CSV table of C-alpha atoms in Angstrom, one decimal:
chain,number,residue,atom,x,y,z
A,1,MET,CA,1.7,-14.4,105.7
A,2,SER,CA,-1.9,-15.8,107.0
A,3,GLY,CA,-2.7,-16.0,103.2
A,4,GLY,CA,0.2,-18.6,102.6
A,5,LYS,CA,-0.8,-20.5,105.7
A,6,ASN,CA,-4.5,-20.7,104.6
A,7,GLY,CA,-3.5,-21.7,100.8
A,8,ARG,CA,-1.3,-24.5,102.1
A,9,ALA,CA,-4.3,-25.8,104.4
A,10,ALA,CA,-6.6,-25.9,101.7
A,11,ALA,CA,-4.2,-27.5,99.4
A,12,SER,CA,-3.7,-30.3,102.0
A,13,ALA,CA,-7.4,-30.6,102.5
A,14,GLY,CA,-7.8,-31.1,98.7
A,15,LYS,CA,-5.3,-34.2,98.6
A,16,GLY,CA,-7.6,-36.4,100.3
A,17,ALA,CA,-10.7,-35.4,98.8
A,18,ALA,CA,-12.1,-37.4,95.9
A,19,PRO,CA,-12.0,-35.6,92.3
A,20,GLN,CA,-15.1,-34.2,90.8
A,21,GLN,CA,-16.8,-35.9,88.2
A,22,VAL,CA,-17.5,-34.0,85.2
A,23,ASP,CA,-20.1,-34.9,82.6
A,24,LEU,CA,-18.5,-34.6,79.2
A,25,PRO,CA,-20.2,-35.2,75.7
A,26,PHE,CA,-17.6,-37.7,74.9
A,27,SER,CA,-15.8,-40.4,76.8
A,28,PHE,CA,-12.2,-41.5,77.2
A,29,GLY,CA,-12.8,-44.9,78.7
A,30,ALA,CA,-10.3,-47.7,78.3
A,31,PRO,CA,-10.8,-49.7,75.1
A,32,THR,CA,-12.1,-53.2,75.5
A,33,ALA,CA,-10.9,-56.3,73.7
A,34,GLY,CA,-14.3,-56.1,72.0
A,35,ARG,CA,-14.4,-52.7,70.9
A,36,ILE,CA,-10.7,-53.2,69.4
A,37,ALA,CA,-11.7,-56.1,67.7
A,38,ALA,CA,-14.9,-54.5,65.9
A,39,LEU,CA,-12.8,-51.6,64.9
A,40,LEU,CA,-10.3,-53.9,63.2
A,41,VAL,CA,-13.0,-55.7,61.5
A,42,LEU,CA,-14.5,-52.3,60.3
A,43,PHE,CA,-11.0,-51.4,59.2
A,44,VAL,CA,-10.9,-54.5,57.1
A,45,LEU,CA,-14.4,-54.1,55.7
A,46,GLY,CA,-13.5,-50.4,54.9
A,47,ALA,CA,-10.6,-51.8,52.7
A,48,LEU,CA,-13.0,-54.4,50.9
A,49,VAL,CA,-15.5,-51.7,50.3
A,50,GLY,CA,-12.7,-49.3,48.9
A,51,ALA,CA,-11.3,-51.9,46.6
A,52,ALA,CA,-14.8,-53.2,45.4
A,53,GLY,CA,-15.9,-49.6,44.8
A,54,ALA,CA,-12.7,-48.8,42.9
A,55,LEU,CA,-13.7,-51.8,40.6
A,56,ALA,CA,-17.5,-50.9,40.4
A,57,GLN,CA,-17.0,-47.3,39.6
A,58,GLY,CA,-14.7,-47.7,36.7
A,59,GLY,CA,-16.8,-50.7,35.1
A,60,TRP,CA,-20.2,-49.3,35.2
A,61,PHE,CA,-19.8,-45.4,35.2
A,62,PRO,CA,-22.8,-43.7,36.6
A,63,GLY,CA,-24.5,-46.6,38.4
A,64,GLY,CA,-21.3,-48.2,39.7
A,65,LEU,CA,-20.0,-44.8,41.2
A,66,LEU,CA,-23.4,-44.1,43.1
A,67,LEU,CA,-23.1,-47.8,44.2
A,68,ALA,CA,-19.7,-47.5,45.5
A,69,LEU,CA,-20.4,-44.1,47.1
A,70,LEU,CA,-23.5,-45.6,48.7
A,71,GLY,CA,-21.8,-48.8,49.9
A,72,ALA,CA,-19.0,-46.7,51.7
A,73,ALA,CA,-21.8,-44.2,53.0
A,74,GLY,CA,-23.5,-47.3,54.6
A,75,LEU,CA,-20.4,-48.7,55.9
A,76,PHE,CA,-19.2,-45.5,57.5
A,77,HIS,CA,-22.5,-44.7,59.1
A,78,GLY,CA,-23.2,-48.4,60.3
A,79,GLY,CA,-20.1,-48.5,61.9
A,80,ALA,CA,-20.8,-45.4,63.8
A,81,ARG,CA,-24.1,-46.7,65.0
A,82,LEU,CA,-22.5,-50.0,65.9
A,83,THR,CA,-19.9,-48.7,68.1
A,84,GLY,CA,-21.9,-45.9,69.1
A,85,GLY,CA,-19.2,-43.3,68.3
A,86,ARG,CA,-17.2,-41.5,66.0
A,87,SER,CA,-14.5,-44.2,66.1
A,88,GLY,CA,-16.7,-46.6,64.3
A,89,ALA,CA,-16.9,-44.2,61.4
A,90,VAL,CA,-13.2,-43.2,61.4
A,91,ALA,CA,-12.1,-47.1,61.3
A,92,PRO,CA,-13.6,-48.0,58.1
A,93,ALA,CA,-12.8,-44.7,56.6
A,94,ALA,CA,-9.2,-45.4,57.2
A,95,GLY,CA,-9.2,-48.8,55.8
A,96,TRP,CA,-11.2,-47.4,52.7
A,97,LEU,CA,-8.6,-44.7,52.3
A,98,VAL,CA,-5.7,-47.2,52.5
A,99,ALA,CA,-7.1,-49.4,49.8
A,100,VAL,CA,-7.9,-46.5,47.6
A,101,ILE,CA,-4.6,-44.9,47.8
A,102,LEU,CA,-2.9,-48.3,47.2
A,103,LEU,CA,-5.0,-49.0,44.1
A,104,THR,CA,-4.3,-45.5,42.7
A,105,ALA,CA,-0.4,-46.2,42.5
A,106,SER,CA,0.9,-47.3,39.2
A,107,ARG,CA,2.9,-50.3,39.0
A,108,PRO,CA,6.3,-50.6,37.4
A,109,GLU,CA,4.7,-52.4,34.5
A,110,GLY,CA,2.5,-49.4,33.7
A,111,ASP,CA,-0.6,-51.1,34.9
A,112,PHE,CA,-3.0,-48.9,36.9
A,113,LEU,CA,-6.5,-49.3,38.3
A,114,PHE,CA,-7.9,-45.9,38.3
A,115,GLY,CA,-8.0,-43.8,35.1
A,116,ALA,CA,-7.8,-40.1,34.6
A,117,GLY,CA,-11.6,-39.7,34.1
A,118,LEU,CA,-14.3,-37.9,35.8
A,119,GLY,CA,-15.6,-41.0,37.4
A,120,SER,CA,-12.2,-41.7,39.4
A,121,TYR,CA,-12.1,-38.4,40.8
A,122,LEU,CA,-15.7,-38.3,41.6
A,123,PHE,CA,-15.1,-41.6,43.5
A,124,LEU,CA,-11.9,-40.4,45.3
A,125,LEU,CA,-13.2,-36.9,46.4
A,126,GLY,CA,-16.7,-38.2,47.0
A,127,GLY,CA,-15.5,-41.1,49.3
A,128,MET,CA,-13.6,-38.8,51.2
A,129,ALA,CA,-16.3,-36.2,51.7
A,130,VAL,CA,-18.7,-39.3,52.7
A,131,ALA,CA,-15.9,-40.4,55.2
A,132,VAL,CA,-15.5,-36.9,56.7
A,133,ILE,CA,-19.3,-36.1,57.0
A,134,CYS,CA,-19.9,-39.5,58.7
A,135,ALA,CA,-17.1,-39.2,61.2
A,136,THR,CA,-17.8,-35.6,62.2
A,137,LEU,CA,-21.6,-36.0,62.5
A,138,GLY,CA,-21.3,-39.0,64.5
A,139,LEU,CA,-24.1,-39.9,66.9
A,140,THR,CA,-25.5,-37.2,69.1
A,141,ARG,CA,-26.1,-38.4,72.7
A,142,GLN,CA,-29.0,-37.6,74.8
A,143,PRO,CA,-28.6,-35.3,77.9
A,144,PRO,CA,-28.8,-37.3,81.3
A,145,ALA,CA,-32.0,-37.4,82.6
A,146,SER,CA,-31.3,-35.1,85.5
A,147,ALA,CA,-30.5,-32.2,82.9
A,148,ALA,CA,-33.3,-32.9,80.8
A,149,ARG,CA,-35.9,-31.5,83.2
A,150,LEU,CA,-34.7,-28.1,84.7
A,151,GLY,CA,-37.6,-27.7,87.1
A,152,LYS,CA,-36.9,-30.8,89.0
């Protein structure tokens, strides 16, 4: 019986205490208006880079494909550096993916932008691979100053 009384006393003492702060390698902070605007701009830029890359890779095969993939990689990595997190790489990658998927669909007239060639498949798969690489690697954060020196 005394164990139940002590448990209730400890629970009531914990209600008034402030919660402990835990250092996480990521943050769930509230999104600000500036961050949302930056992610929307990155999404639109991703769609533009996807559309431009679709045209460049088909028009000038080896050089256009490399240029399109390098442009996508630059935007994805630059977005991650700009925002300081993975969301900066995911937003343009999502825009790129939406634009490319919409451009792969054939129209009722029979027109299409992507042919069934090696360059088109390399652009689709290579762009997705670049997006995944940039989004998963992200930016590594430095540990807090107190954790950097174990002796102090």
